[in-house]
PDB file of C-alpha atoms in Angstrom:
ATOM      1  CA  UNK A   1       0.000   0.000   0.000  1.00 44.00           C
ATOM      2  CA  UNK A   2       2.820   2.410   0.871  1.00 48.00           C
ATOM      3  CA  UNK A   3       4.653   1.589  -2.359  1.00 52.00           C
ATOM      4  CA  UNK A   4       1.502   2.249  -4.349  1.00 60.00           C
ATOM      5  CA  UNK A   5       0.924   5.604  -2.628  1.00 75.00           C
ATOM      6  CA  UNK A   6       4.538   6.666  -3.154  1.00 76.00           C
ATOM      7  CA  UNK A   7       4.310   5.933  -6.886  1.00 78.00           C
ATOM      8  CA  UNK A   8       1.027   7.797  -7.138  1.00 80.00           C
ATOM      9  CA  UNK A   9       2.325  10.905  -5.378  1.00 81.00           C
ATOM     10  CA  UNK A  10       5.630  10.825  -7.236  1.00 82.00           C
ATOM     11  CA  UNK A  11       4.007  10.736 -10.696  1.00 82.00           C
ATOM     12  CA  UNK A  12       1.524  13.434  -9.703  1.00 81.00           C
ATOM     13  CA  UNK A  13       4.361  15.656  -8.499  1.00 83.00           C
ATOM     14  CA  UNK A  14       6.333  14.913 -11.650  1.00 84.00           C
ATOM     15  CA  UNK A  15       3.422  16.067 -13.787  1.00 80.00           C
ATOM     16  CA  UNK A  16       3.442  19.336 -11.855  1.00 83.00           C
ATOM     17  CA  UNK A  17       7.166  20.043 -12.125  1.00 88.00           C
ATOM     18  CA  UNK A  18       7.939  18.625 -15.579  1.00 85.00           C
ATOM     19  CA  UNK A  19       6.103  21.293 -17.639  1.00 81.00           C
ATOM     20  CA  UNK A  20       7.503  24.025 -15.402  1.00 87.00           C
ATOM     21  CA  UNK A  21      11.054  22.703 -15.657  1.00 88.00           C
ATOM     22  CA  UNK A  22      10.928  22.310 -19.433  1.00 87.00           C
ATOM     23  CA  UNK A  23       9.462  25.815 -19.783  1.00 87.00           C
ATOM     24  CA  UNK A  24      12.265  27.338 -17.703  1.00 88.00           C
ATOM     25  CA  UNK A  25      14.877  25.350 -19.631  1.00 88.00           C
ATOM     26  CA  UNK A  26      13.520  26.498 -23.002  1.00 85.00           C
ATOM     27  CA  UNK A  27      13.406  30.132 -21.863  1.00 85.00           C
ATOM     28  CA  UNK A  28      16.970  29.955 -20.546  1.00 86.00           C
ATOM     29  CA  UNK A  29      18.136  28.364 -23.796  1.00 85.00           C
ATOM     30  CA  UNK A  30      16.388  31.068 -25.815  1.00 82.00           C
ATOM     31  CA  UNK A  31      17.880  33.865 -23.715  1.00 81.00           C
ATOM     32  CA  UNK A  32      21.347  32.343 -24.052  1.00 81.00           C
ATOM     33  CA  UNK A  33      20.929  31.959 -27.805  1.00 82.00           C
ATOM     34  CA  UNK A  34      19.866  35.568 -28.322  1.00 80.00           C
ATOM     35  CA  UNK A  35      22.652  36.817 -26.065  1.00 78.00           C
ATOM     36  CA  UNK A  36      25.166  34.804 -28.087  1.00 80.00           C
ATOM     37  CA  UNK A  37      23.843  36.230 -31.359  1.00 79.00           C
ATOM     38  CA  UNK A  38      24.057  39.769 -29.999  1.00 75.00           C
ATOM     39  CA  UNK A  39      27.629  39.283 -28.771  1.00 75.00           C
ATOM     40  CA  UNK A  40      28.628  37.686 -32.078  1.00 77.00           C
ATOM     41  CA  UNK A  41      27.336  40.760 -33.915  1.00 75.00           C
ATOM     42  CA  UNK A  42      29.373  43.033 -31.639  1.00 72.00           C
ATOM     43  CA  UNK A  43      32.516  40.974 -32.178  1.00 73.00           C
ATOM     44  CA  UNK A  44      31.972  41.075 -35.947  1.00 76.00           C
ATOM     45  CA  UNK A  45      31.414  44.834 -35.827  1.00 74.00           C
ATOM     46  CA  UNK A  46      34.752  45.247 -34.057  1.00 72.00           C
ATOM     47  CA  UNK A  47      36.447  44.911 -37.453  1.00 73.00           C
ATOM     48  CA  UNK A  48      34.641  48.048 -38.638  1.00 75.00           C
ATOM     49  CA  UNK A  49      34.277  49.965 -35.391  1.00 75.00           C
ATOM     50  CA  UNK A  50      37.248  49.577 -33.030  1.00 75.00           C
ATOM     51  CA  UNK A  51      36.242  49.206 -29.419  1.00 70.00           C
ATOM     52  CA  UNK A  52      33.179  47.020 -29.966  1.00 69.00           C
ATOM     53  CA  UNK A  53      35.117  44.037 -28.628  1.00 68.00           C
ATOM     54  CA  UNK A  54      35.565  45.821 -25.307  1.00 73.00           C
ATOM     55  CA  UNK A  55      31.882  46.714 -25.226  1.00 68.00           C
ATOM     56  CA  UNK A  56      30.976  43.083 -25.871  1.00 68.00           C
ATOM     57  CA  UNK A  57      33.109  41.955 -22.943  1.00 70.00           C
ATOM     58  CA  UNK A  58      31.361  44.461 -20.681  1.00 71.00           C
ATOM     59  CA  UNK A  59      27.870  43.465 -21.830  1.00 70.00           C
ATOM     60  CA  UNK A  60      28.635  39.748 -21.563  1.00 69.00           C
ATOM     61  CA  UNK A  61      27.814  39.858 -17.858  1.00 69.00           C
ATOM     62  CA  UNK A  62      24.327  41.322 -18.407  1.00 72.00           C
ATOM     63  CA  UNK A  63      21.931  38.367 -18.794  1.00 71.00           C
ATOM     64  CA  UNK A  64      18.927  38.883 -21.023  1.00 73.00           C
ATOM     65  CA  UNK A  65      20.318  41.985 -22.695  1.00 74.00           C
ATOM     66  CA  UNK A  66      20.378  40.223 -26.043  1.00 74.00           C
ATOM     67  CA  UNK A  67      16.664  39.420 -25.773  1.00 78.00           C
ATOM     68  CA  UNK A  68      15.784  43.059 -25.136  1.00 82.00           C
ATOM     69  CA  UNK A  69      17.973  44.379 -27.938  1.00 79.00           C
ATOM     70  CA  UNK A  70      16.776  41.754 -30.437  1.00 79.00           C
ATOM     71  CA  UNK A  71      13.164  42.635 -29.583  1.00 83.00           C
ATOM     72  CA  UNK A  72      13.960  46.326 -30.099  1.00 86.00           C
ATOM     73  CA  UNK A  73      15.626  45.605 -33.445  1.00 82.00           C
ATOM     74  CA  UNK A  74      12.656  43.509 -34.616  1.00 84.00           C
ATOM     75  CA  UNK A  75      10.186  46.212 -33.562  1.00 88.00           C
ATOM     76  CA  UNK A  76      12.255  48.955 -35.196  1.00 89.00           C
ATOM     77  CA  UNK A  77      12.463  46.896 -38.389  1.00 87.00           C
ATOM     78  CA  UNK A  78       8.685  46.540 -38.435  1.00 87.00           C
ATOM     79  CA  UNK A  79       8.267  50.291 -38.050  1.00 89.00           C
ATOM     80  CA  UNK A  80      10.847  50.933 -40.765  1.00 88.00           C
ATOM     81  CA  UNK A  81       9.337  48.646 -43.423  1.00 86.00           C
ATOM     82  CA  UNK A  82       5.825  49.953 -42.746  1.00 85.00           C
ATOM     83  CA  UNK A  83       6.490  53.142 -44.738  1.00 86.00           C
ATOM     84  CA  UNK A  84       7.081  53.633 -48.452  1.00 88.00           C
ATOM     85  CA  UNK A  85      10.857  53.866 -48.207  1.00 86.00           C
ATOM     86  CA  UNK A  86      10.979  50.759 -46.045  1.00 86.00           C
ATOM     87  CA  UNK A  87       8.881  48.843 -48.558  1.00 88.00           C
ATOM     88  CA  UNK A  88      11.247  49.900 -51.345  1.00 90.00           C
ATOM     89  CA  UNK A  89      14.250  48.807 -49.297  1.00 89.00           C
ATOM     90  CA  UNK A  90      12.581  45.467 -48.561  1.00 87.00           C
ATOM     91  CA  UNK A  91      11.944  44.858 -52.270  1.00 88.00           C
ATOM     92  CA  UNK A  92      15.581  45.598 -53.045  1.00 90.00           C
ATOM     93  CA  UNK A  93      16.665  43.161 -50.345  1.00 88.00           C
ATOM     94  CA  UNK A  94      14.343  40.460 -51.714  1.00 87.00           C
ATOM     95  CA  UNK A  95      15.715  41.000 -55.209  1.00 89.00           C
ATOM     96  CA  UNK A  96      19.258  40.651 -53.907  1.00 88.00           C
ATOM     97  CA  UNK A  97      18.458  37.410 -52.068  1.00 87.00           C
ATOM     98  CA  UNK A  98      16.703  35.998 -55.138  1.00 86.00           C
ATOM     99  CA  UNK A  99      19.838  36.479 -57.239  1.00 87.00           C
ATOM    100  CA  UNK A 100      22.017  34.242 -55.075  1.00 87.00           C
ATOM    101  CA  UNK A 101      21.604  30.625 -56.308  1.00 85.00           C
ATOM    102  CA  UNK A 102      21.756  28.634 -53.058  1.00 84.00           C
ATOM    103  CA  UNK A 103      20.438  31.352 -50.778  1.00 83.00           C
ATOM    104  CA  UNK A 104      17.501  32.006 -53.109  1.00 84.00           C
ATOM    105  CA  UNK A 105      15.782  28.665 -52.536  1.00 84.00           C
ATOM    106  CA  UNK A 106      16.209  28.798 -48.753  1.00 86.00           C
ATOM    107  CA  UNK A 107      15.248  32.460 -48.396  1.00 85.00           C
ATOM    108  CA  UNK A 108      12.196  32.172 -50.644  1.00 82.00           C
ATOM    109  CA  UNK A 109      10.888  29.071 -48.876  1.00 79.00           C
ATOM    110  CA  UNK A 110      11.329  30.538 -45.402  1.00 81.00           C
ATOM    111  CA  UNK A 111       9.785  33.844 -46.463  1.00 80.00           C
ATOM    112  CA  UNK A 112       6.729  32.142 -47.940  1.00 73.00           C
ATOM    113  CA  UNK A 113       6.181  30.081 -44.802  1.00 70.00           C
ATOM    114  CA  UNK A 114       6.688  33.112 -42.553  1.00 73.00           C
ATOM    115  CA  UNK A 115       4.317  35.251 -44.619  1.00 71.00           C
ATOM    116  CA  UNK A 116       1.709  32.500 -44.503  1.00 63.00           C
ATOM    117  CA  UNK A 117       1.975  31.865 -40.774  1.00 63.00           C
ATOM    118  CA  UNK A 118       2.429  35.391 -39.427  1.00 64.00           C
ATOM    119  CA  UNK A 119       0.863  37.672 -41.998  1.00 60.00           C
ATOM    120  CA  UNK A 120      -2.476  39.092 -40.977  1.00 55.00           C
ATOM    121  CA  UNK A 121      -3.832  38.433 -44.460  1.00 52.00           C
ATOM    122  CA  UNK A 122      -2.835  34.782 -44.456  1.00 51.00           C
ATOM    123  CA  UNK A 123      -5.221  31.860 -43.929  1.00 52.00           C
ATOM    124  CA  UNK A 124      -2.765  29.574 -42.173  1.00 61.00           C
ATOM    125  CA  UNK A 125      -4.259  27.710 -39.249  1.00 74.00           C
ATOM    126  CA  UNK A 126      -7.332  29.916 -39.393  1.00 75.00           C
ATOM    127  CA  UNK A 127      -9.681  27.101 -38.361  1.00 88.00           C
ATOM    128  CA  UNK A 128      -9.518  23.775 -36.587  1.00 91.00           C
ATOM    129  CA  UNK A 129     -11.020  20.886 -38.518  1.00 93.00           C
ATOM    130  CA  UNK A 130     -12.013  17.281 -37.999  1.00 93.00           C
ATOM    131  CA  UNK A 131     -10.957  14.997 -40.847  1.00 94.00           C
ATOM    132  CA  UNK A 132     -10.789  11.274 -41.499  1.00 93.00           C
ATOM    133  CA  UNK A 133      -7.134  10.277 -41.654  1.00 92.00           C
ATOM    134  CA  UNK A 134      -5.276   8.010 -42.373  1.00 90.00           C
ATOM    135  CA  UNK A 135      -8.336   5.925 -43.310  1.00 89.00           C
ATOM    136  CA  UNK A 136     -12.097   6.104 -43.310  1.00 89.00           C
ATOM    137  CA  UNK A 137     -13.477   5.861 -39.796  1.00 90.00           C
ATOM    138  CA  UNK A 138     -10.303   7.171 -38.123  1.00 93.00           C
ATOM    139  CA  UNK A 139     -10.611  10.840 -37.178  1.00 94.00           C
ATOM    140  CA  UNK A 140      -7.974  13.399 -36.293  1.00 93.00           C
ATOM    141  CA  UNK A 141      -7.550  17.135 -35.788  1.00 93.00           C
ATOM    142  CA  UNK A 142      -6.348  19.191 -38.758  1.00 93.00           C
ATOM    143  CA  UNK A 143      -5.971  22.866 -39.611  1.00 92.00           C
ATOM    144  CA  UNK A 144      -7.291  24.766 -42.582  1.00 91.00           C
ATOM    145  CA  UNK A 145      -4.458  26.332 -44.587  1.00 86.00           C
ATOM    146  CA  UNK A 146      -6.350  27.507 -47.662  1.00 85.00           C
ATOM    147  CA  UNK A 147      -7.749  26.191 -50.922  1.00 88.00           C
ATOM    148  CA  UNK A 148      -5.926  24.583 -53.857  1.00 90.00           C
ATOM    149  CA  UNK A 149      -5.189  26.963 -56.690  1.00 86.00           C
ATOM    150  CA  UNK A 150      -3.580  27.183 -60.081  1.00 86.00           C
ATOM    151  CA  UNK A 151      -3.071  24.040 -62.122  1.00 89.00           C
ATOM    152  CA  UNK A 152      -3.812  21.778 -59.159  1.00 90.00           C
ATOM    153  CA  UNK A 153      -7.332  23.164 -58.698  1.00 88.00           C
ATOM    154  CA  UNK A 154      -8.179  22.469 -62.342  1.00 89.00           C
ATOM    155  CA  UNK A 155      -7.968  18.716 -61.758  1.00 91.00           C
ATOM    156  CA  UNK A 156     -10.605  18.639 -59.018  1.00 92.00           C
ATOM    157  CA  UNK A 157     -14.261  18.215 -60.016  1.00 91.00           C
ATOM    158  CA  UNK A 158     -15.509  19.405 -56.618  1.00 92.00           C
ATOM    159  CA  UNK A 159     -14.611  22.114 -54.085  1.00 92.00           C
ATOM    160  CA  UNK A 160     -11.468  21.195 -52.159  1.00 94.00           C
ATOM    161  CA  UNK A 161      -9.640  22.577 -49.147  1.00 92.00           C
ATOM    162  CA  UNK A 162      -5.988  22.426 -48.165  1.00 92.00           C
ATOM    163  CA  UNK A 163      -5.404  21.086 -44.666  1.00 93.00           C
ATOM    164  CA  UNK A 164      -2.423  20.419 -42.458  1.00 92.00           C
ATOM    165  CA  UNK A 165      -2.543  17.291 -40.313  1.00 93.00           C
ATOM    166  CA  UNK A 166       0.026  17.653 -37.503  1.00 90.00           C
ATOM    167  CA  UNK A 167       1.703  14.789 -35.713  1.00 89.00           C
ATOM    168  CA  UNK A 168       1.622  14.367 -31.963  1.00 86.00           C
ATOM    169  CA  UNK A 169       3.178  15.418 -29.654  1.00 81.00           C
ATOM    170  CA  UNK A 170       5.242  17.524 -32.087  1.00 81.00           C
ATOM    171  CA  UNK A 171       2.836  19.536 -34.276  1.00 81.00           C
ATOM    172  CA  UNK A 172       5.665  21.159 -36.250  1.00 77.00           C
ATOM    173  CA  UNK A 173       5.813  18.052 -38.429  1.00 84.00           C
ATOM    174  CA  UNK A 174       2.835  16.651 -40.242  1.00 89.00           C
ATOM    175  CA  UNK A 175       1.161  16.079 -43.582  1.00 91.00           C
ATOM    176  CA  UNK A 176      -0.291  18.403 -46.189  1.00 91.00           C
ATOM    177  CA  UNK A 177      -3.513  17.094 -47.712  1.00 93.00           C
ATOM    178  CA  UNK A 178      -6.099  18.339 -50.190  1.00 94.00           C
ATOM    179  CA  UNK A 179      -9.507  17.003 -49.259  1.00 93.00           C
ATOM    180  CA  UNK A 180     -13.084  17.463 -50.495  1.00 93.00           C
ATOM    181  CA  UNK A 181     -14.727  20.298 -48.617  1.00 92.00           C
ATOM    182  CA  UNK A 182     -17.751  18.099 -47.949  1.00 92.00           C
ATOM    183  CA  UNK A 183     -15.586  15.600 -46.036  1.00 93.00           C
ATOM    184  CA  UNK A 184     -14.243  18.202 -43.610  1.00 93.00           C
ATOM    185  CA  UNK A 185     -15.973  19.124 -40.352  1.00 94.00           C
ATOM    186  CA  UNK A 186     -15.291  22.611 -39.037  1.00 92.00           C
ATOM    187  CA  UNK A 187     -14.861  22.768 -35.262  1.00 92.00           C
ATOM    188  CA  UNK A 188     -15.844  25.568 -32.906  1.00 90.00           C
ATOM    189  CA  UNK A 189     -12.683  25.188 -30.824  1.00 88.00           C
ATOM    190  CA  UNK A 190      -9.908  27.723 -31.294  1.00 87.00           C
ATOM    191  CA  UNK A 191      -6.608  26.906 -32.961  1.00 85.00           C
ATOM    192  CA  UNK A 192      -4.838  27.212 -29.601  1.00 85.00           C
ATOM    193  CA  UNK A 193      -7.185  24.698 -27.978  1.00 88.00           C
ATOM    194  CA  UNK A 194      -6.733  22.329 -30.899  1.00 89.00           C
ATOM    195  CA  UNK A 195      -2.945  22.554 -30.585  1.00 87.00           C
ATOM    196  CA  UNK A 196      -3.179  21.801 -26.858  1.00 87.00           C
ATOM    197  CA  UNK A 197      -5.368  18.814 -27.655  1.00 88.00           C
ATOM    198  CA  UNK A 198      -2.794  17.503 -30.134  1.00 89.00           C
ATOM    199  CA  UNK A 199       0.305  18.169 -28.041  1.00 87.00           C
ATOM    200  CA  UNK A 200      -1.259  16.510 -24.987  1.00 84.00           C
ATOM    201  CA  UNK A 201      -2.152  13.454 -27.121  1.00 84.00           C
ATOM    202  CA  UNK A 202      -5.814  13.914 -26.290  1.00 83.00           C
ATOM    203  CA  UNK A 203      -5.362  14.308 -22.535  1.00 81.00           C
ATOM    204  CA  UNK A 204      -6.225  18.022 -22.346  1.00 79.00           C
ATOM    205  CA  UNK A 205      -9.763  18.132 -23.714  1.00 81.00           C
ATOM    206  CA  UNK A 206     -10.914  21.548 -25.011  1.00 79.00           C
ATOM    207  CA  UNK A 207     -13.665  22.900 -22.813  1.00 72.00           C
ATOM    208  CA  UNK A 208     -12.742  20.514 -20.003  1.00 59.00           C
ATOM    209  CA  UNK A 209     -10.866  21.142 -16.755  1.00 54.00           C
ATOM    210  CA  UNK A 210      -7.437  22.706 -17.174  1.00 50.00           C
ATOM    211  CA  UNK A 211      -5.973  21.585 -13.849  1.00 43.00           C
ATOM    212  CA  UNK A 212      -3.721  18.628 -14.351  1.00 44.00           C
ATOM    213  CA  UNK A 213      -6.078  16.227 -16.139  1.00 45.00           C
ATOM    214  CA  UNK A 214      -3.167  13.869 -16.731  1.00 44.00           C
ATOM    215  CA  UNK A 215      -2.282  13.806 -13.054  1.00 41.00           C
ATOM    216  CA  UNK A 216      -5.892  13.078 -12.146  1.00 46.00           C
ATOM    217  CA  UNK A 217      -6.081  10.250 -14.672  1.00 43.00           C
ATOM    218  CA  UNK A 218      -2.859   8.704 -13.401  1.00 40.00           C
ATOM    219  CA  UNK A 219      -4.021   8.952  -9.806  1.00 42.00           C
ATOM    220  CA  UNK A 220      -7.309   7.251 -10.613  1.00 48.00           C
ATOM    221  CA  UNK A 221      -5.610   4.404 -12.481  1.00 47.00           C
ATOM    222  CA  UNK A 222      -3.074   3.604  -9.762  1.00 44.00           C
TER     223      UNK A 222
END
C-alpha cells in the first residue's frame, strides 16, 4: 500500500514540475541563444568599429540583454518597413536574395512560410477541422491552410480545401492534404485549444478542466 501511494504521489508531483522545468529550460536556452547572437554581432562589428570588442566583454555579464535588444531591433524593423521607403528597401533586399543561387531557394521558402503563418492576411491555421485520416473511420484534428489553386485546382471536379494534419506530440511536423470540402468538419474550438489537444495526445480536452487532467487520470488508475 505504501509503495503504491509513493508511486502515485511521485508521478503526480512529476506532472506538476515537468512542464515548469521544461518551460524554464527552453526560456533559458532562448535567452542564451539571443545573447550569443548579440555578442557575435558586436565581435563582428569590431572589425569596422574599433572598441566594440571591449563593449561586448562588458555586456557579456548582463543576462537577457540580447533578448531586449533583439526585440527592439525587430520592432524597429517593423516600423521601418511599414512606410514607403521601407517597402522599397525590402523589395531591393528580396531581389538581392533571389539572385544568389543557393540562398535564393532557402530564403524564398522561409519567407513564404513566414508570410503565410504570421501575416495578418494569411489563412494559415485559421480554423480547426475534424478529418478522417489516415483511413475512413479514423478521425484526427487538422488545420485549414487555404484552398488549392492554379493548375492543381483544375484537376478537381468538386470544391477542395488544403489542410495540415500535424503529428503528436510535435505539431511542427505533419502532412499536407487536399480534401473534399464536404468531407471536412469545421470545429468551434480555437486553434490554440486544438494545438493543446494535439500536443497533450488527447489528454487536455478543449472545454474541459485545465488543472492537471493527466495527473488526475494517473491517480485514478493507480
